[in-house]
């Protein structure tokens, strides 16, 4: 069975032993309830490193007071089986009290990339993400860490943080893994009832039409946003949080779809907030 450890010291000891043998180490940070999306990150990490640590930690500091920290799905047994089958070497599964000691008061925050998109609706989210990811980088000291494009803003923020704070590791971005009907895989999809699950396909349908418009030469970002918005608004169970087109390099809003762009959306399906996106690079 794959080794599951709970304390920072246990991780440090194991990584130290690997380093003595001259082995490279990859890190895949997750909140658990793992699916094929997470597995694709672990697969890539296993391919590129001698040893892979998967962290499974539902991080309280990245959830707002009215968000789903308590109800976030958890299944450690299934997660362990998936990690083992994918060839990971160690699971780090701390308790919040292992990560945030009594009197904890140090946070990593960012002034720019965290303010728009999901940062608008989730004002403390990226402070929690940057803090926990910094801690994981310091605990594991990996050569490479793997993040999904599914959370595109998070990927951009982490890359920026690594640059700003001189973390000595490489960030590897991995493509979005989808269900057969196009819905981006997410641990939160489990919240959807049957009708909502059907309605949730509207995110990818709308983005696909938006991307088609960009690829066939539509340069007006407002027009592309309108195509996406119109499709989502026709779905009665969907309520738009945001539809945005930004520069993929700095997440600032753009008027034109030329260059490197991220088109990102957040949509409530019933009470469940889902996100999805596409990136188009180098068009002019
Ligand atoms: P989470 O457990 O939701 O915090 O996600 C952990 C990591 O898995 C993040 O880097 C996510 O971007 C990535 N991830 C989650 N879902 C997918 C997916 N459908 N495709 C690719 N990566 C994903």
PDB file of C-alpha atoms and ligand atoms in Angstrom:
ATOM      1  CA  UNK A   1       0.000   0.000   0.000  1.00  0.00           C
ATOM      2  CA  UNK A   2       1.203   3.554  -0.737  1.00  0.00           C
ATOM      3  CA  UNK A   3       2.704   5.351   2.249  1.00  0.00           C
ATOM      4  CA  UNK A   4       0.361   8.032   3.690  1.00  0.00           C
ATOM      5  CA  UNK A   5       1.939  10.463   6.158  1.00  0.00           C
ATOM      6  CA  UNK A   6       0.354  13.251   8.178  1.00  0.00           C
ATOM      7  CA  UNK A   7       3.202  15.306   9.543  1.00  0.00           C
ATOM      8  CA  UNK A   8       5.657  17.742   8.010  1.00  0.00           C
ATOM      9  CA  UNK A   9       8.565  15.895   9.697  1.00  0.00           C
ATOM     10  CA  UNK A  10       7.629  12.587   8.045  1.00  0.00           C
ATOM     11  CA  UNK A  11       7.615  14.197   4.591  1.00  0.00           C
ATOM     12  CA  UNK A  12      10.947  15.921   5.235  1.00  0.00           C
ATOM     13  CA  UNK A  13      12.542  12.658   6.377  1.00  0.00           C
ATOM     14  CA  UNK A  14      11.353  10.750   3.310  1.00  0.00           C
ATOM     15  CA  UNK A  15      12.406  13.458   0.868  1.00  0.00           C
ATOM     16  CA  UNK A  16      15.809  13.710   2.582  1.00  0.00           C
ATOM     17  CA  UNK A  17      16.312   9.966   2.088  1.00  0.00           C
ATOM     18  CA  UNK A  18      15.409  10.249  -1.609  1.00  0.00           C
ATOM     19  CA  UNK A  19      17.748  13.206  -2.054  1.00  0.00           C
ATOM     20  CA  UNK A  20      20.608  11.180  -0.509  1.00  0.00           C
ATOM     21  CA  UNK A  21      20.061   8.647  -3.290  1.00  0.00           C
ATOM     22  CA  UNK A  22      20.177  11.453  -5.849  1.00  0.00           C
ATOM     23  CA  UNK A  23      16.513  11.059  -6.839  1.00  0.00           C
ATOM     24  CA  UNK A  24      14.337  13.839  -8.288  1.00  0.00           C
ATOM     25  CA  UNK A  25      11.006  14.710  -6.679  1.00  0.00           C
ATOM     26  CA  UNK A  26       7.723  15.928  -8.197  1.00  0.00           C
ATOM     27  CA  UNK A  27       4.799  17.403  -6.230  1.00  0.00           C
ATOM     28  CA  UNK A  28       1.095  17.319  -7.128  1.00  0.00           C
ATOM     29  CA  UNK A  29      -0.934  19.501  -4.734  1.00  0.00           C
ATOM     30  CA  UNK A  30      -4.626  18.522  -4.487  1.00  0.00           C
ATOM     31  CA  UNK A  31      -7.644  18.779  -2.218  1.00  0.00           C
ATOM     32  CA  UNK A  32      -8.437  15.086  -2.729  1.00  0.00           C
ATOM     33  CA  UNK A  33     -11.552  13.304  -4.020  1.00  0.00           C
ATOM     34  CA  UNK A  34      -9.271  12.534  -6.917  1.00  0.00           C
ATOM     35  CA  UNK A  35     -10.462  11.948 -10.486  1.00  0.00           C
ATOM     36  CA  UNK A  36      -8.953  11.577 -13.959  1.00  0.00           C
ATOM     37  CA  UNK A  37      -7.987  15.264 -13.977  1.00  0.00           C
ATOM     38  CA  UNK A  38      -5.778  14.820 -10.917  1.00  0.00           C
ATOM     39  CA  UNK A  39      -4.530  11.506 -12.319  1.00  0.00           C
ATOM     40  CA  UNK A  40      -3.295  13.238 -15.469  1.00  0.00           C
ATOM     41  CA  UNK A  41      -1.128  15.500 -13.269  1.00  0.00           C
ATOM     42  CA  UNK A  42       0.209  12.511 -11.306  1.00  0.00           C
ATOM     43  CA  UNK A  43       0.899  10.604 -14.559  1.00  0.00           C
ATOM     44  CA  UNK A  44       2.910  13.522 -15.904  1.00  0.00           C
ATOM     45  CA  UNK A  45       4.787  13.879 -12.599  1.00  0.00           C
ATOM     46  CA  UNK A  46       5.609  10.145 -12.546  1.00  0.00           C
ATOM     47  CA  UNK A  47       6.869  10.430 -16.115  1.00  0.00           C
ATOM     48  CA  UNK A  48       9.181  13.343 -15.273  1.00  0.00           C
ATOM     49  CA  UNK A  49      10.446  12.555 -11.736  1.00  0.00           C
ATOM     50  CA  UNK A  50      11.960   9.614  -9.819  1.00  0.00           C
ATOM     51  CA  UNK A  51       9.547  10.058  -6.910  1.00  0.00           C
ATOM     52  CA  UNK A  52       6.148  11.806  -6.699  1.00  0.00           C
ATOM     53  CA  UNK A  53       4.476  13.276  -3.620  1.00  0.00           C
ATOM     54  CA  UNK A  54       0.717  13.920  -3.833  1.00  0.00           C
ATOM     55  CA  UNK A  55      -0.638  16.241  -1.160  1.00  0.00           C
ATOM     56  CA  UNK A  56      -4.283  15.759  -0.195  1.00  0.00           C
ATOM     57  CA  UNK A  57      -5.383  18.685   1.926  1.00  0.00           C
ATOM     58  CA  UNK A  58      -8.664  20.587   1.954  1.00  0.00           C
ATOM     59  CA  UNK A  59      -7.096  23.914   2.822  1.00  0.00           C
ATOM     60  CA  UNK A  60      -9.341  25.949   5.146  1.00  0.00           C
ATOM     61  CA  UNK A  61      -7.636  29.292   4.424  1.00  0.00           C
ATOM     62  CA  UNK A  62      -8.706  29.327   0.770  1.00  0.00           C
ATOM     63  CA  UNK A  63     -12.431  28.978   1.547  1.00  0.00           C
ATOM     64  CA  UNK A  64     -14.618  31.988   2.325  1.00  0.00           C
ATOM     65  CA  UNK A  65     -16.960  31.917   5.349  1.00  0.00           C
ATOM     66  CA  UNK A  66     -20.005  30.906   3.263  1.00  0.00           C
ATOM     67  CA  UNK A  67     -18.204  28.441   1.019  1.00  0.00           C
ATOM     68  CA  UNK A  68     -18.070  24.639   1.026  1.00  0.00           C
ATOM     69  CA  UNK A  69     -15.083  23.844   3.273  1.00  0.00           C
ATOM     70  CA  UNK A  70     -17.125  21.570   5.562  1.00  0.00           C
ATOM     71  CA  UNK A  71     -19.060  19.808   2.815  1.00  0.00           C
ATOM     72  CA  UNK A  72     -16.157  19.469   0.351  1.00  0.00           C
ATOM     73  CA  UNK A  73     -16.121  15.755  -0.641  1.00  0.00           C
ATOM     74  CA  UNK A  74     -13.451  13.535   0.928  1.00  0.00           C
ATOM     75  CA  UNK A  75     -12.521   9.881   0.247  1.00  0.00           C
ATOM     76  CA  UNK A  76      -9.008   9.031   1.384  1.00  0.00           C
ATOM     77  CA  UNK A  77      -9.274   5.320   0.619  1.00  0.00           C
ATOM     78  CA  UNK A  78     -10.180   5.887  -3.017  1.00  0.00           C
ATOM     79  CA  UNK A  79      -7.556   8.648  -3.302  1.00  0.00           C
ATOM     80  CA  UNK A  80      -4.856   6.310  -1.978  1.00  0.00           C
ATOM     81  CA  UNK A  81      -5.812   3.621  -4.513  1.00  0.00           C
ATOM     82  CA  UNK A  82      -5.690   6.133  -7.393  1.00  0.00           C
ATOM     83  CA  UNK A  83      -2.295   7.499  -6.300  1.00  0.00           C
ATOM     84  CA  UNK A  84      -0.857   4.025  -5.910  1.00  0.00           C
ATOM     85  CA  UNK A  85      -2.164   2.843  -9.301  1.00  0.00           C
ATOM     86  CA  UNK A  86      -0.716   5.964 -10.955  1.00  0.00           C
ATOM     87  CA  UNK A  87       2.718   5.244  -9.475  1.00  0.00           C
ATOM     88  CA  UNK A  88       2.981   8.026  -6.865  1.00  0.00           C
ATOM     89  CA  UNK A  89       5.398   7.343  -3.993  1.00  0.00           C
ATOM     90  CA  UNK A  90       3.932   9.208  -1.020  1.00  0.00           C
ATOM     91  CA  UNK A  91       0.713  10.922   0.039  1.00  0.00           C
ATOM     92  CA  UNK A  92       0.971  13.893   2.386  1.00  0.00           C
ATOM     93  CA  UNK A  93      -2.387  14.165   4.166  1.00  0.00           C
ATOM     94  CA  UNK A  94      -2.059  16.643   7.036  1.00  0.00           C
ATOM     95  CA  UNK A  95      -4.756  17.893   9.386  1.00  0.00           C
ATOM     96  CA  UNK A  96      -5.400  21.662   9.326  1.00  0.00           C
ATOM     97  CA  UNK A  97      -3.749  21.764  12.786  1.00  0.00           C
ATOM     98  CA  UNK A  98      -0.550  20.225  11.307  1.00  0.00           C
ATOM     99  CA  UNK A  99      -0.379  22.966   8.672  1.00  0.00           C
ATOM    100  CA  UNK A 100      -1.603  25.905  10.754  1.00  0.00           C
ATOM    101  CA  UNK A 101      -0.076  25.721  14.215  1.00  0.00           C
ATOM    102  CA  UNK A 102      -1.617  27.616  17.143  1.00  0.00           C
ATOM    103  CA  UNK A 103      -1.035  31.321  16.626  1.00  0.00           C
ATOM    104  CA  UNK A 104      -0.456  30.940  12.882  1.00  0.00           C
ATOM    105  CA  UNK A 105      -0.211  34.431  11.368  1.00  0.00           C
ATOM    106  CA  UNK A 106       1.883  34.463   8.171  1.00  0.00           C
ATOM    107  CA  UNK A 107       0.282  34.663   4.718  1.00  0.00           C
ATOM    108  CA  UNK A 108       1.483  34.974   1.134  1.00  0.00           C
ATOM    109  CA  UNK A 109      -0.582  37.385  -0.939  1.00  0.00           C
ATOM    110  CA  UNK A 110      -0.405  38.977  -4.386  1.00  0.00           C
ATOM    111  CA  UNK A 111      -1.508  42.446  -5.468  1.00  0.00           C
ATOM    112  CA  UNK A 112      -2.190  41.952  -9.168  1.00  0.00           C
ATOM    113  CA  UNK A 113      -3.270  38.661 -10.749  1.00  0.00           C
ATOM    114  CA  UNK A 114      -5.522  37.672  -7.849  1.00  0.00           C
ATOM    115  CA  UNK A 115      -7.881  40.635  -8.021  1.00  0.00           C
ATOM    116  CA  UNK A 116      -9.999  39.795 -11.113  1.00  0.00           C
ATOM    117  CA  UNK A 117     -11.848  36.670 -12.311  1.00  0.00           C
ATOM    118  CA  UNK A 118     -12.414  34.322  -9.327  1.00  0.00           C
ATOM    119  CA  UNK A 119     -10.719  36.827  -6.981  1.00  0.00           C
ATOM    120  CA  UNK A 120     -13.745  39.130  -7.295  1.00  0.00           C
ATOM    121  CA  UNK A 121     -16.239  36.608  -5.922  1.00  0.00           C
ATOM    122  CA  UNK A 122     -13.661  34.871  -3.698  1.00  0.00           C
ATOM    123  CA  UNK A 123     -11.622  37.730  -2.169  1.00  0.00           C
ATOM    124  CA  UNK A 124      -9.484  35.640   0.230  1.00  0.00           C
ATOM    125  CA  UNK A 125      -9.172  32.555  -1.991  1.00  0.00           C
ATOM    126  CA  UNK A 126      -5.803  33.218  -3.609  1.00  0.00           C
ATOM    127  CA  UNK A 127      -4.183  34.363  -0.371  1.00  0.00           C
ATOM    128  CA  UNK A 128      -5.053  30.913   0.988  1.00  0.00           C
ATOM    129  CA  UNK A 129      -3.831  29.194  -2.180  1.00  0.00           C
ATOM    130  CA  UNK A 130      -0.519  31.117  -2.297  1.00  0.00           C
ATOM    131  CA  UNK A 131       0.046  30.461   1.400  1.00  0.00           C
ATOM    132  CA  UNK A 132      -0.631  26.728   1.332  1.00  0.00           C
ATOM    133  CA  UNK A 133       1.270  26.178  -1.924  1.00  0.00           C
ATOM    134  CA  UNK A 134       4.284  28.099  -0.530  1.00  0.00           C
ATOM    135  CA  UNK A 135       4.162  25.912   2.568  1.00  0.00           C
ATOM    136  CA  UNK A 136       3.983  22.742   0.455  1.00  0.00           C
ATOM    137  CA  UNK A 137       6.938  23.937  -1.651  1.00  0.00           C
ATOM    138  CA  UNK A 138       8.939  24.538   1.556  1.00  0.00           C
ATOM    139  CA  UNK A 139       7.933  21.187   3.058  1.00  0.00           C
ATOM    140  CA  UNK A 140       8.543  18.992  -0.001  1.00  0.00           C
ATOM    141  CA  UNK A 141      11.212  21.061  -1.837  1.00  0.00           C
ATOM    142  CA  UNK A 142      10.253  19.461  -5.177  1.00  0.00           C
ATOM    143  CA  UNK A 143      12.092  19.859  -8.486  1.00  0.00           C
ATOM    144  CA  UNK A 144       8.783  20.297 -10.287  1.00  0.00           C
ATOM    145  CA  UNK A 145       5.172  20.919  -9.232  1.00  0.00           C
ATOM    146  CA  UNK A 146       2.110  20.163 -11.365  1.00  0.00           C
ATOM    147  CA  UNK A 147      -1.034  22.286 -11.740  1.00  0.00           C
ATOM    148  CA  UNK A 148      -4.053  21.956 -14.038  1.00  0.00           C
ATOM    149  CA  UNK A 149      -5.165  24.515 -16.594  1.00  0.00           C
ATOM    150  CA  UNK A 150      -8.671  23.761 -15.258  1.00  0.00           C
ATOM    151  CA  UNK A 151      -7.843  26.380 -12.600  1.00  0.00           C
ATOM    152  CA  UNK A 152      -6.173  28.731 -15.081  1.00  0.00           C
ATOM    153  CA  UNK A 153      -6.026  31.748 -12.779  1.00  0.00           C
ATOM    154  CA  UNK A 154      -4.467  29.602 -10.060  1.00  0.00           C
ATOM    155  CA  UNK A 155      -1.849  28.326 -12.539  1.00  0.00           C
ATOM    156  CA  UNK A 156      -0.987  31.893 -13.584  1.00  0.00           C
ATOM    157  CA  UNK A 157      -0.869  33.067  -9.951  1.00  0.00           C
ATOM    158  CA  UNK A 158       1.414  30.209  -8.860  1.00  0.00           C
ATOM    159  CA  UNK A 159       3.793  30.774 -11.790  1.00  0.00           C
ATOM    160  CA  UNK A 160       3.914  34.472 -10.911  1.00  0.00           C
ATOM    161  CA  UNK A 161       4.481  33.744  -7.216  1.00  0.00           C
ATOM    162  CA  UNK A 162       7.350  31.355  -8.010  1.00  0.00           C
ATOM    163  CA  UNK A 163       8.929  34.077 -10.122  1.00  0.00           C
ATOM    164  CA  UNK A 164       8.367  36.852  -7.565  1.00  0.00           C
ATOM    165  CA  UNK A 165       9.550  34.868  -4.519  1.00  0.00           C
ATOM    166  CA  UNK A 166      12.399  32.969  -6.239  1.00  0.00           C
ATOM    167  CA  UNK A 167      11.146  29.488  -5.441  1.00  0.00           C
ATOM    168  CA  UNK A 168      13.698  27.143  -6.978  1.00  0.00           C
ATOM    169  CA  UNK A 169      11.378  24.814  -8.833  1.00  0.00           C
ATOM    170  CA  UNK A 170       9.613  24.447 -12.160  1.00  0.00           C
ATOM    171  CA  UNK A 171       5.841  24.781 -12.512  1.00  0.00           C
ATOM    172  CA  UNK A 172       4.296  22.428 -15.068  1.00  0.00           C
ATOM    173  CA  UNK A 173       0.821  23.282 -16.421  1.00  0.00           C
ATOM    174  CA  UNK A 174      -1.360  20.366 -17.579  1.00  0.00           C
ATOM    175  CA  UNK A 175      -4.376  20.382 -19.961  1.00  0.00           C
ATOM    176  CA  UNK A 176      -8.026  20.175 -18.846  1.00  0.00           C
ATOM    177  CA  UNK A 177      -9.435  16.638 -18.633  1.00  0.00           C
ATOM    178  CA  UNK A 178     -13.132  16.393 -19.495  1.00  0.00           C
ATOM    179  CA  UNK A 179     -16.056  13.988 -19.214  1.00  0.00           C
ATOM    180  CA  UNK A 180     -17.297  12.430 -22.476  1.00  0.00           C
ATOM    181  CA  UNK A 181     -19.924  15.180 -22.827  1.00  0.00           C
ATOM    182  CA  UNK A 182     -17.302  17.923 -22.405  1.00  0.00           C
ATOM    183  CA  UNK A 183     -17.879  18.902 -18.766  1.00  0.00           C
ATOM    184  CA  UNK A 184     -14.505  19.623 -17.146  1.00  0.00           C
ATOM    185  CA  UNK A 185     -13.841  17.024 -14.450  1.00  0.00           C
ATOM    186  CA  UNK A 186     -14.110  18.483 -10.958  1.00  0.00           C
ATOM    187  CA  UNK A 187     -14.534  17.147  -7.442  1.00  0.00           C
ATOM    188  CA  UNK A 188     -17.435  19.619  -7.144  1.00  0.00           C
ATOM    189  CA  UNK A 189     -19.377  17.916  -9.996  1.00  0.00           C
ATOM    190  CA  UNK A 190     -20.518  15.485  -7.316  1.00  0.00           C
ATOM    191  CA  UNK A 191     -22.772  18.262  -5.911  1.00  0.00           C
ATOM    192  CA  UNK A 192     -24.884  18.266  -9.113  1.00  0.00           C
ATOM    193  CA  UNK A 193     -28.211  16.404  -9.286  1.00  0.00           C
ATOM    194  CA  UNK A 194     -29.201  14.707 -12.564  1.00  0.00           C
ATOM    195  CA  UNK A 195     -30.855  17.792 -14.111  1.00  0.00           C
ATOM    196  CA  UNK A 196     -28.000  20.058 -13.028  1.00  0.00           C
ATOM    197  CA  UNK A 197     -25.427  17.609 -14.370  1.00  0.00           C
ATOM    198  CA  UNK A 198     -27.094  17.858 -17.818  1.00  0.00           C
ATOM    199  CA  UNK A 199     -27.307  21.647 -17.569  1.00  0.00           C
ATOM    200  CA  UNK A 200     -23.608  21.859 -16.611  1.00  0.00           C
ATOM    201  CA  UNK A 201     -22.588  20.868 -20.153  1.00  0.00           C
ATOM    202  CA  UNK A 202     -23.539  24.426 -21.153  1.00  0.00           C
ATOM    203  CA  UNK A 203     -20.167  25.718 -19.890  1.00  0.00           C
ATOM    204  CA  UNK A 204     -18.122  23.743 -22.403  1.00  0.00           C
ATOM    205  CA  UNK A 205     -20.726  24.202 -25.163  1.00  0.00           C
ATOM    206  CA  UNK A 206     -20.553  27.975 -24.773  1.00  0.00           C
ATOM    207  CA  UNK A 207     -16.744  28.019 -24.585  1.00  0.00           C
ATOM    208  CA  UNK A 208     -16.488  25.814 -27.684  1.00  0.00           C
ATOM    209  CA  UNK A 209     -18.575  28.311 -29.684  1.00  0.00           C
ATOM    210  CA  UNK A 210     -16.499  31.177 -28.311  1.00  0.00           C
ATOM    211  CA  UNK A 211     -13.272  29.446 -29.262  1.00  0.00           C
ATOM    212  CA  UNK A 212     -14.609  28.679 -32.748  1.00  0.00           C
ATOM    213  CA  UNK A 213     -15.309  32.392 -33.215  1.00  0.00           C
ATOM    214  CA  UNK A 214     -11.771  33.328 -32.127  1.00  0.00           C
ATOM    215  CA  UNK A 215     -10.202  30.673 -34.338  1.00  0.00           C
ATOM    216  CA  UNK A 216     -12.200  31.835 -37.343  1.00  0.00           C
ATOM    217  CA  UNK A 217     -10.858  35.357 -36.889  1.00  0.00           C
ATOM    218  CA  UNK A 218     -13.201  37.239 -34.525  1.00  0.00           C
ATOM    219  CA  UNK A 219     -10.963  39.860 -32.924  1.00  0.00           C
ATOM    220  CA  UNK A 220     -13.550  41.728 -30.850  1.00  0.00           C
ATOM    221  CA  UNK A 221     -13.423  40.306 -27.313  1.00  0.00           C
ATOM    222  CA  UNK A 222     -16.832  41.805 -26.496  1.00  0.00           C
ATOM    223  CA  UNK A 223     -18.421  39.872 -29.382  1.00  0.00           C
ATOM    224  CA  UNK A 224     -16.843  36.602 -28.256  1.00  0.00           C
ATOM    225  CA  UNK A 225     -18.045  37.237 -24.692  1.00  0.00           C
ATOM    226  CA  UNK A 226     -21.551  37.913 -26.042  1.00  0.00           C
ATOM    227  CA  UNK A 227     -21.594  34.587 -27.933  1.00  0.00           C
ATOM    228  CA  UNK A 228     -20.645  32.744 -24.722  1.00  0.00           C
ATOM    229  CA  UNK A 229     -23.024  34.728 -22.494  1.00  0.00           C
ATOM    230  CA  UNK A 230     -26.015  34.239 -24.825  1.00  0.00           C
ATOM    231  CA  UNK A 231     -25.616  30.460 -24.831  1.00  0.00           C
ATOM    232  CA  UNK A 232     -25.288  30.227 -21.037  1.00  0.00           C
ATOM    233  CA  UNK A 233     -28.261  32.546 -20.456  1.00  0.00           C
ATOM    234  CA  UNK A 234     -30.498  30.186 -22.451  1.00  0.00           C
ATOM    235  CA  UNK A 235     -29.914  27.462 -19.841  1.00  0.00           C
ATOM    236  CA  UNK A 236     -32.529  27.993 -17.087  1.00  0.00           C
ATOM    237  CA  UNK A 237     -30.453  26.318 -14.327  1.00  0.00           C
ATOM    238  CA  UNK A 238     -27.360  28.419 -15.071  1.00  0.00           C
ATOM    239  CA  UNK A 239     -26.469  31.787 -13.560  1.00  0.00           C
ATOM    240  CA  UNK A 240     -23.339  33.581 -14.739  1.00  0.00           C
ATOM    241  CA  UNK A 241     -20.791  34.733 -12.156  1.00  0.00           C
ATOM    242  CA  UNK A 242     -18.401  36.027 -14.835  1.00  0.00           C
ATOM    243  CA  UNK A 243     -17.422  35.652 -18.491  1.00  0.00           C
ATOM    244  CA  UNK A 244     -14.043  37.324 -19.079  1.00  0.00           C
ATOM    245  CA  UNK A 245     -11.354  37.515 -21.723  1.00  0.00           C
ATOM    246  CA  UNK A 246      -7.935  38.487 -20.355  1.00  0.00           C
ATOM    247  CA  UNK A 247      -4.296  38.534 -21.381  1.00  0.00           C
ATOM    248  CA  UNK A 248      -2.970  35.086 -20.425  1.00  0.00           C
ATOM    249  CA  UNK A 249       0.363  36.603 -19.373  1.00  0.00           C
ATOM    250  CA  UNK A 250      -0.945  39.079 -16.772  1.00  0.00           C
ATOM    251  CA  UNK A 251      -4.711  38.380 -16.495  1.00  0.00           C
ATOM    252  CA  UNK A 252      -5.606  41.974 -17.440  1.00  0.00           C
ATOM    253  CA  UNK A 253      -8.831  42.498 -19.403  1.00  0.00           C
ATOM    254  CA  UNK A 254      -8.390  42.852 -23.172  1.00  0.00           C
ATOM    255  CA  UNK A 255     -10.566  44.322 -25.932  1.00  0.00           C
ATOM    256  CA  UNK A 256      -8.976  42.241 -28.673  1.00  0.00           C
ATOM    257  CA  UNK A 257      -8.549  38.480 -28.942  1.00  0.00           C
ATOM    258  CA  UNK A 258      -5.116  38.864 -30.518  1.00  0.00           C
ATOM    259  CA  UNK A 259      -2.002  37.624 -28.691  1.00  0.00           C
ATOM    260  CA  UNK A 260      -2.197  35.144 -25.811  1.00  0.00           C
ATOM    261  CA  UNK A 261      -5.688  35.147 -24.333  1.00  0.00           C
ATOM    262  CA  UNK A 262      -7.476  33.323 -21.561  1.00  0.00           C
ATOM    263  CA  UNK A 263     -11.251  33.124 -21.846  1.00  0.00           C
ATOM    264  CA  UNK A 264     -12.508  32.137 -18.401  1.00  0.00           C
ATOM    265  CA  UNK A 265     -16.008  31.630 -17.036  1.00  0.00           C
ATOM    266  CA  UNK A 266     -17.604  30.891 -13.680  1.00  0.00           C
ATOM    267  CA  UNK A 267     -21.222  29.768 -13.681  1.00  0.00           C
ATOM    268  CA  UNK A 268     -23.574  28.694 -10.928  1.00  0.00           C
ATOM    269  CA  UNK A 269     -25.523  25.562 -11.828  1.00  0.00           C
ATOM    270  CA  UNK A 270     -28.119  25.571  -9.073  1.00  0.00           C
ATOM    271  CA  UNK A 271     -26.012  26.259  -5.982  1.00  0.00           C
ATOM    272  CA  UNK A 272     -22.800  24.796  -7.405  1.00  0.00           C
ATOM    273  CA  UNK A 273     -20.231  27.196  -8.807  1.00  0.00           C
ATOM    274  CA  UNK A 274     -18.309  25.690 -11.744  1.00  0.00           C
ATOM    275  CA  UNK A 275     -15.378  27.148 -13.683  1.00  0.00           C
ATOM    276  CA  UNK A 276     -13.980  26.414 -17.130  1.00  0.00           C
ATOM    277  CA  UNK A 277     -11.814  28.155 -19.726  1.00  0.00           C
ATOM    278  CA  UNK A 278      -9.848  28.026 -22.930  1.00  0.00           C
ATOM    279  CA  UNK A 279      -6.490  29.533 -23.819  1.00  0.00           C
ATOM    280  CA  UNK A 280      -5.491  30.648 -27.316  1.00  0.00           C
ATOM    281  CA  UNK A 281      -1.868  31.615 -27.736  1.00  0.00           C
ATOM    282  CA  UNK A 282      -0.069  33.634 -30.356  1.00  0.00           C
ATOM    283  CA  UNK A 283      -2.926  34.734 -32.649  1.00  0.00           C
ATOM    284  CA  UNK A 284      -2.636  38.026 -34.517  1.00  0.00           C
TER     285      UNK A 284
HETATM  286  P1  LIG B   1      -8.141  20.472  -6.620  1.00  0.00           P
HETATM  287  O1  LIG B   1      -8.088  19.150  -5.920  1.00  0.00           O
HETATM  288  O2  LIG B   1      -9.464  20.774  -7.216  1.00  0.00           O
HETATM  289  O3  LIG B   1      -7.551  21.590  -5.803  1.00  0.00           O
HETATM  290  O4  LIG B   1      -7.169  20.328  -7.881  1.00  0.00           O
HETATM  291  C1  LIG B   1      -5.826  19.933  -7.723  1.00  0.00           C
HETATM  292  C2  LIG B   1      -5.118  20.128  -9.036  1.00  0.00           C
HETATM  293  O5  LIG B   1      -5.737  19.323 -10.038  1.00  0.00           O
HETATM  294  C3  LIG B   1      -5.176  21.581  -9.544  1.00  0.00           C
HETATM  295  O6  LIG B   1      -3.915  21.938 -10.103  1.00  0.00           O
HETATM  296  C4  LIG B   1      -6.259  21.515 -10.586  1.00  0.00           C
HETATM  297  O7  LIG B   1      -6.118  22.495 -11.595  1.00  0.00           O
HETATM  298  C5  LIG B   1      -6.046  20.132 -11.162  1.00  0.00           C
HETATM  299  N1  LIG B   1      -7.278  19.663 -11.813  1.00  0.00           N
HETATM  300  C6  LIG B   1      -8.510  19.571 -11.260  1.00  0.00           C
HETATM  301  N2  LIG B   1      -9.417  19.185 -12.194  1.00  0.00           N
HETATM  302  C7  LIG B   1      -8.735  19.039 -13.355  1.00  0.00           C
HETATM  303  C8  LIG B   1      -9.105  18.667 -14.674  1.00  0.00           C
HETATM  304  N3  LIG B   1     -10.367  18.383 -15.002  1.00  0.00           N
HETATM  305  N4  LIG B   1      -8.138  18.631 -15.623  1.00  0.00           N
HETATM  306  C9  LIG B   1      -6.855  18.942 -15.313  1.00  0.00           C
HETATM  307  N5  LIG B   1      -6.443  19.298 -14.081  1.00  0.00           N
HETATM  308  C10 LIG B   1      -7.367  19.348 -13.110  1.00  0.00           C
END
